[in-house]
PDB file of C-alpha atoms in Angstrom:
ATOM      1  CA  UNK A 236     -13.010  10.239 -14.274  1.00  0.00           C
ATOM      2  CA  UNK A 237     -10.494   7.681 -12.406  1.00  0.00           C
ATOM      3  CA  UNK A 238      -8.709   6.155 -15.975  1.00  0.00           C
ATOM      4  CA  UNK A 239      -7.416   9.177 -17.656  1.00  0.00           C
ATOM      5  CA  UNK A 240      -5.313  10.336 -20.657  1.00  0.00           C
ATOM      6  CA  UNK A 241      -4.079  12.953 -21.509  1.00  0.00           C
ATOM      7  CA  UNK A 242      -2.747  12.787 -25.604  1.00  0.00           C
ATOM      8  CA  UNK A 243      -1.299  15.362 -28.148  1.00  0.00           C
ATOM      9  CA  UNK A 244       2.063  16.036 -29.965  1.00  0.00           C
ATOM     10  CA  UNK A 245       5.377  16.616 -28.175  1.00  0.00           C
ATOM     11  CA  UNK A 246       5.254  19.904 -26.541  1.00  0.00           C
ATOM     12  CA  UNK A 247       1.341  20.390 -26.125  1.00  0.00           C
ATOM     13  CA  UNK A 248       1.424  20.251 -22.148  1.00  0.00           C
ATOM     14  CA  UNK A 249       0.575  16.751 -21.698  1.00  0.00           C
ATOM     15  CA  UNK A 250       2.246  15.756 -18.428  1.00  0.00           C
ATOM     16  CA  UNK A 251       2.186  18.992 -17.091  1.00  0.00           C
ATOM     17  CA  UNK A 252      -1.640  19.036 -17.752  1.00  0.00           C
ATOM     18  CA  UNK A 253      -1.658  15.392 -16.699  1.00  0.00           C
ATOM     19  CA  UNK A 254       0.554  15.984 -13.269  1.00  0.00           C
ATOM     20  CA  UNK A 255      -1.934  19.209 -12.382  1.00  0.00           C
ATOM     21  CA  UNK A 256      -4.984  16.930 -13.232  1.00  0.00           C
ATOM     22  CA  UNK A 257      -3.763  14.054 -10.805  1.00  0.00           C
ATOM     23  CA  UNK A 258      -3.340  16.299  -8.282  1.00  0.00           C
ATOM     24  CA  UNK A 259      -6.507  17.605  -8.604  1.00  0.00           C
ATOM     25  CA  UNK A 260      -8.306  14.075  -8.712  1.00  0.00           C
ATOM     26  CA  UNK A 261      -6.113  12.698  -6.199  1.00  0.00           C
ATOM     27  CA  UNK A 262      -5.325  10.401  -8.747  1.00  0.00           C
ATOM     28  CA  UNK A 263      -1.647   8.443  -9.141  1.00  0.00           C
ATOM     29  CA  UNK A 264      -0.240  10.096 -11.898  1.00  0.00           C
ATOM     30  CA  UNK A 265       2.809   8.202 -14.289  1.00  0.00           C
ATOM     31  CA  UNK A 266       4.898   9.879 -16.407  1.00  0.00           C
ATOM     32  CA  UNK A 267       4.995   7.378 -19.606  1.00  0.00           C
ATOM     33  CA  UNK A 268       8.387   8.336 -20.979  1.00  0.00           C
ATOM     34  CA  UNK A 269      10.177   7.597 -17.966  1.00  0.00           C
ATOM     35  CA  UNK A 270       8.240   4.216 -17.964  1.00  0.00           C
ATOM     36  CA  UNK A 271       9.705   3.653 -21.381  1.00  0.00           C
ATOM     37  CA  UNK A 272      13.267   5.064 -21.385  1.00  0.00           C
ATOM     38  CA  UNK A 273      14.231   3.065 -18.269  1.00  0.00           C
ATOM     39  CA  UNK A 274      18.275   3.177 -19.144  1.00  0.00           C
ATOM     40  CA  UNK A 275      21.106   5.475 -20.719  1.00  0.00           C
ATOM     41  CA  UNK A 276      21.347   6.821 -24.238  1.00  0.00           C
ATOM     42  CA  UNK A 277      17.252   6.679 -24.111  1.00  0.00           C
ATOM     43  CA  UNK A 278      17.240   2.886 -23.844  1.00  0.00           C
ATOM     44  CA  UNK A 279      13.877   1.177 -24.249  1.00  0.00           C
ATOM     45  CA  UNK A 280      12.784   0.112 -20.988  1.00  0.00           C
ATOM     46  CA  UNK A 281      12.673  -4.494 -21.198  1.00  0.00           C
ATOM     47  CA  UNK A 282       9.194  -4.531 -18.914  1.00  0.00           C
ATOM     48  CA  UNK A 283       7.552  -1.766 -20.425  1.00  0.00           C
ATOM     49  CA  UNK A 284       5.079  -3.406 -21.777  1.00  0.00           C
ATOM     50  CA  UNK A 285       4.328  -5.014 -18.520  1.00  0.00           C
ATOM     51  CA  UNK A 286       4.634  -2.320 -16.449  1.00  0.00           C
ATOM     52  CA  UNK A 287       2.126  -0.592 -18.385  1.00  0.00           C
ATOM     53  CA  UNK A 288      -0.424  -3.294 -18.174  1.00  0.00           C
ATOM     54  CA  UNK A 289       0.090  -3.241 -14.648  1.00  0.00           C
ATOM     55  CA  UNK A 290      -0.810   0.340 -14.576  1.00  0.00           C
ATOM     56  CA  UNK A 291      -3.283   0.056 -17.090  1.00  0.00           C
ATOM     57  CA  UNK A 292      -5.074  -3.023 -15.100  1.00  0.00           C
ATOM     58  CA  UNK A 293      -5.750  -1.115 -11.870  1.00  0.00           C
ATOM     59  CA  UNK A 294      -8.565   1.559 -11.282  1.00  0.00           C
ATOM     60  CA  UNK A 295      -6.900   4.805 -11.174  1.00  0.00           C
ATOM     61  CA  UNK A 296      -4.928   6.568 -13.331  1.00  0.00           C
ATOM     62  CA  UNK A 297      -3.457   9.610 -15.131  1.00  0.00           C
ATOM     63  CA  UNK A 298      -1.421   9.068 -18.135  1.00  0.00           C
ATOM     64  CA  UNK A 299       0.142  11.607 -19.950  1.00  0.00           C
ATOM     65  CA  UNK A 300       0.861   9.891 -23.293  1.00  0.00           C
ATOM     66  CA  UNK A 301      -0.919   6.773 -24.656  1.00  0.00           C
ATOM     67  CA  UNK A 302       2.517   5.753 -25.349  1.00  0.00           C
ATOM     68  CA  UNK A 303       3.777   3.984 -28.445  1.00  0.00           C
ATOM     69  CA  UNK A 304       1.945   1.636 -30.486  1.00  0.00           C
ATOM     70  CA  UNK A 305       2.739  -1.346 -28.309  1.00  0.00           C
ATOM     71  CA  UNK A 306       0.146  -0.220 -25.567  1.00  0.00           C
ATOM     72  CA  UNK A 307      -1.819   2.499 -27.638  1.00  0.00           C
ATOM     73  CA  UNK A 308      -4.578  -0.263 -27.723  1.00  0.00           C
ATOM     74  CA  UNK A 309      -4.637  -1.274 -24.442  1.00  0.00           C
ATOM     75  CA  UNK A 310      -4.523   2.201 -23.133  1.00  0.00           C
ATOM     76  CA  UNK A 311      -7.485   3.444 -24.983  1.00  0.00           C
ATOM     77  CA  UNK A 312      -9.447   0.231 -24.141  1.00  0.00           C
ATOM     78  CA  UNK A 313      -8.901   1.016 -20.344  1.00  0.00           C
ATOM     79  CA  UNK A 314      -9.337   4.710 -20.112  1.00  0.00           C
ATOM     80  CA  UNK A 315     -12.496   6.040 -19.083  1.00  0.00           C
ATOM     81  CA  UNK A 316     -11.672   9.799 -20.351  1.00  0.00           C
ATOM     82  CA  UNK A 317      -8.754  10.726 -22.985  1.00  0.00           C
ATOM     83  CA  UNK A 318      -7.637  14.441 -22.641  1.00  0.00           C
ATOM     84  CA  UNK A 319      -6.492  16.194 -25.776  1.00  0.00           C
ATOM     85  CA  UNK A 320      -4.783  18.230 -26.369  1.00  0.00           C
ATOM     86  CA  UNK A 321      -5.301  19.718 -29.812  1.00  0.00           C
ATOM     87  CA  UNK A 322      -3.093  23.177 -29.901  1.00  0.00           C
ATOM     88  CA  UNK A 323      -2.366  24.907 -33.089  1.00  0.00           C
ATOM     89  CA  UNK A 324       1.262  23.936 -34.916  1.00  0.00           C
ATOM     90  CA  UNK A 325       2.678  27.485 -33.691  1.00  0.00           C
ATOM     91  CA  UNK A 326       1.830  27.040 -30.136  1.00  0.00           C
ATOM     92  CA  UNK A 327       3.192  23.224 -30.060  1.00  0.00           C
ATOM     93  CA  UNK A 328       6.281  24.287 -31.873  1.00  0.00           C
ATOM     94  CA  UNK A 329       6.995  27.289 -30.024  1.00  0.00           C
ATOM     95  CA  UNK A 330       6.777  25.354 -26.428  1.00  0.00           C
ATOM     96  CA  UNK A 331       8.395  22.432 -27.575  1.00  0.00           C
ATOM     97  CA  UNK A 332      11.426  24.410 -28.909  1.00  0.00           C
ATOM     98  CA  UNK A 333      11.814  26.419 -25.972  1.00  0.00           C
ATOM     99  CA  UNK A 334      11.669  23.587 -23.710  1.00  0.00           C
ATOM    100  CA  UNK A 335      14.603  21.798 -25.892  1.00  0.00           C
ATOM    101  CA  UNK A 336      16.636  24.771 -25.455  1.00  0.00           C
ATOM    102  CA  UNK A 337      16.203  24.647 -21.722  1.00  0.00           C
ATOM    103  CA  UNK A 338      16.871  21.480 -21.273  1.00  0.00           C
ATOM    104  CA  UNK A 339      19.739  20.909 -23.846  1.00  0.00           C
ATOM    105  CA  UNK A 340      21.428  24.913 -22.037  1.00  0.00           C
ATOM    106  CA  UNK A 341      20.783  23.365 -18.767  1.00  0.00           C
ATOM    107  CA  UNK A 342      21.747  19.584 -19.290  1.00  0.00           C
ATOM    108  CA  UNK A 343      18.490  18.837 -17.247  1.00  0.00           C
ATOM    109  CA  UNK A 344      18.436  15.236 -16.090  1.00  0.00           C
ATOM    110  CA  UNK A 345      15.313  13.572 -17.715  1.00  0.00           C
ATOM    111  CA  UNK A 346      14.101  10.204 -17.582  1.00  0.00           C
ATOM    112  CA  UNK A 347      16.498   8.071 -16.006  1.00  0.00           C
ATOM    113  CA  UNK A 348      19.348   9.858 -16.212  1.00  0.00           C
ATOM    114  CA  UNK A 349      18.882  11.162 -19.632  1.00  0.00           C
ATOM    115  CA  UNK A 350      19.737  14.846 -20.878  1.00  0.00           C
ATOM    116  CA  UNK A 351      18.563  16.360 -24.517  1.00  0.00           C
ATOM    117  CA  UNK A 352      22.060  17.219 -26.329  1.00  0.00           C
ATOM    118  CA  UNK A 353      22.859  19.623 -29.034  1.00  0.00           C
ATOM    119  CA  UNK A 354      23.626  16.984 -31.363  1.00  0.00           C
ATOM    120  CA  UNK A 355      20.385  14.871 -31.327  1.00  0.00           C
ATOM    121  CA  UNK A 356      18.748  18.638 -32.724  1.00  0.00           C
ATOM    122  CA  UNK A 357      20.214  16.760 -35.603  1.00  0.00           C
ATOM    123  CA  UNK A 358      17.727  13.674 -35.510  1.00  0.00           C
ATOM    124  CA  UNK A 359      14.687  13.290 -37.098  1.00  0.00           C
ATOM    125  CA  UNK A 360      13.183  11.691 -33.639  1.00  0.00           C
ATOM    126  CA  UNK A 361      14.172  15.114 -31.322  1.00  0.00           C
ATOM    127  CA  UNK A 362      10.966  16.610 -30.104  1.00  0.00           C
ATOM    128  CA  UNK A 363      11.210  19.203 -32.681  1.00  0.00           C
ATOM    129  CA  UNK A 364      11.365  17.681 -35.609  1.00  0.00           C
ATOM    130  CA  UNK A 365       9.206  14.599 -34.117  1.00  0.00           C
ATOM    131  CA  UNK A 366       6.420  17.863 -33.684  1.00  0.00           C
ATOM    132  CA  UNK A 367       6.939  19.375 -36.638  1.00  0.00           C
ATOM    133  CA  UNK A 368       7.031  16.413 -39.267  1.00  0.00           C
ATOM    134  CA  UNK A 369       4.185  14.137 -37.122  1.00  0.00           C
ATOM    135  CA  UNK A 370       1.710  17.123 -36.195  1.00  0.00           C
ATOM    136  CA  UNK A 371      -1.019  16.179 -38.843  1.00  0.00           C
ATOM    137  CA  UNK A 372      -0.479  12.478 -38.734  1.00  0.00           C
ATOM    138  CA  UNK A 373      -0.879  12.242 -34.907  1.00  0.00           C
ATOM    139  CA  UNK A 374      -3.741  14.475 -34.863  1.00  0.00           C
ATOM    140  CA  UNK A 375      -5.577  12.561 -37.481  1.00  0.00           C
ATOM    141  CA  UNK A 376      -4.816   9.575 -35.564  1.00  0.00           C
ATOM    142  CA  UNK A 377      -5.568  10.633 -32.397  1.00  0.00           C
ATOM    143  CA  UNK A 378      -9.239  12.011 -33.641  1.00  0.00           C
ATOM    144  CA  UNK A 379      -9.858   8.672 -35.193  1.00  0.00           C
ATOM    145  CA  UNK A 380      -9.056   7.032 -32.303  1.00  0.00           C
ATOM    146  CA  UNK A 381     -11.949   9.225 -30.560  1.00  0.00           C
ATOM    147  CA  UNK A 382     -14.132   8.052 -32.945  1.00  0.00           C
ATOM    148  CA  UNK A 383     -13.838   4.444 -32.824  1.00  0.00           C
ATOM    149  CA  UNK A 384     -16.251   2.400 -31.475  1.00  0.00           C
ATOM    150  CA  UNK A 385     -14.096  -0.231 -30.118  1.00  0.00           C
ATOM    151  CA  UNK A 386     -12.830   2.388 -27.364  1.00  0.00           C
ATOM    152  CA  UNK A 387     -17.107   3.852 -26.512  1.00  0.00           C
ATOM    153  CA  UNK A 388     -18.283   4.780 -23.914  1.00  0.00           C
ATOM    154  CA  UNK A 389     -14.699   6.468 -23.714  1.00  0.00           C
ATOM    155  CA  UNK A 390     -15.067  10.659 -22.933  1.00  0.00           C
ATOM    156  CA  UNK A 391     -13.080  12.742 -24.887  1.00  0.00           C
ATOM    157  CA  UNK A 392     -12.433  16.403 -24.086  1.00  0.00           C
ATOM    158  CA  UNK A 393     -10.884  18.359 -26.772  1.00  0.00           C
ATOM    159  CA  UNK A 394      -9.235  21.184 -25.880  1.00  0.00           C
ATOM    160  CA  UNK A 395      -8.046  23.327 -28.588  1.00  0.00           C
ATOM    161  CA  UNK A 396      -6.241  26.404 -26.618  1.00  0.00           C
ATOM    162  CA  UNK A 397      -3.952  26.830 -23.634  1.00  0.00           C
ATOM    163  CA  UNK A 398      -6.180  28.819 -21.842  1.00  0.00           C
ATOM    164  CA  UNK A 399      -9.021  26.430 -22.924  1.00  0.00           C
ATOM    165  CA  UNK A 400      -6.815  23.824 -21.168  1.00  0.00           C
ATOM    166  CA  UNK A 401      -6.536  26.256 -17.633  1.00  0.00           C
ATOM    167  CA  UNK A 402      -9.987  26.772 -17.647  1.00  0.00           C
ATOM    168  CA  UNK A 403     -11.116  23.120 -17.862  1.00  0.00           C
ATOM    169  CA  UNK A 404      -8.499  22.070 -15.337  1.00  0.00           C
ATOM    170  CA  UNK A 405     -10.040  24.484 -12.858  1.00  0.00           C
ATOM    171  CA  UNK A 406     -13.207  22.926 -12.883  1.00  0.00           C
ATOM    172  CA  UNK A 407     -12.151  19.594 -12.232  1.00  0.00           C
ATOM    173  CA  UNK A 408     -13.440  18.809  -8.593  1.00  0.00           C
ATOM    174  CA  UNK A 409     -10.637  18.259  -5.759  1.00  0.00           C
ATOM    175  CA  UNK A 410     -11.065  15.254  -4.423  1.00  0.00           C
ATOM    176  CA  UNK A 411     -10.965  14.716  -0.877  1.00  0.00           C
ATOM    177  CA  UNK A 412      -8.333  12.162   0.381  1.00  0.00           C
ATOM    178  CA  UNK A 413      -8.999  12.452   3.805  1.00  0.00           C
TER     179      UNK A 413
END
């Protein structure tokens, strides 16, 4: 395991799951929405794209998105191992909410200077309603994407439950960087 990703909807625990798991491999870990808003008022980063080749081209890795359609390909090709994170609608929903209310109370500095505000609640691309209205679609797409053959030998581990998530994490070998 040295090419990973970790996938789900908005608020299943992908880059915290993807953070813990880089730690634990002693593998670099990049946080792909701060690779792609790279300015103000969520601005689309210009060298995305290339910056995630870049990433995607060298032999270690923890992702914790395969990102938007742009690199989804490229992603999957490269991965050895694709995480998912399959959590129930109420479980998603629930931590994604509460995490919008933190950071939109708090006016938490995200990627690159971005904060959540009350009035993007309003769009239909907040986390909330981008979890609520694309759960089934990026779940179907996601488990088709497992079960393509243009992405074998790729490893997928489904994980269905929070704790189920815990659990695997702490079995993942530390590895020594000594």
């Amino acid at each position: 395991m040295q090419r990973v990703l970790v996938v789900g909807i908005s608020g299943a625990g992908k880059s915290t799951l993807a953070r813990a798991l880089g730690r634990r491999l002693g593998l670099p870990y990049h946080e792909v929405d701060a690779l792609h808003f790279g300015g103000p008022g969520w601005a689309v980063s210009e060298t995305y794209v290339a910056d995630m080749e870049r990433i995607a081209a060298t032999g270690l890795w923890v992702l914790d998105s395969s990102g938007p359609p742009a690199v989804r390909d490229l992603l999957w090709a490269r991965a050895d191992t694709v995480v998912w994170l399959d959590h129930r609608r109420s479980v998603v929903m629930r931590r994604v909410v509460l995490r919008s209310l933190r950071r939109s109370l708090s006016r938490e500095r995200l990627f690159n200077g971005n904060r959540e505000a009350w009035r993007e609640w309003l769009r239909a691309d907040h986390p909330v309603w981008w979890a609520w209205s694309r759960y089934a679609g990026r779940r179907a797409e996601i488990g088709g994407r497992a079960a393509d053959p243009r992405f074998a030998p790729l490893r997928v581990v489904r994980l269905r439950t929070p704790e189920e998530a815990d659990a695997w994490l702490r079995t993942r070998r530390t590895r020594r960087t000594d």
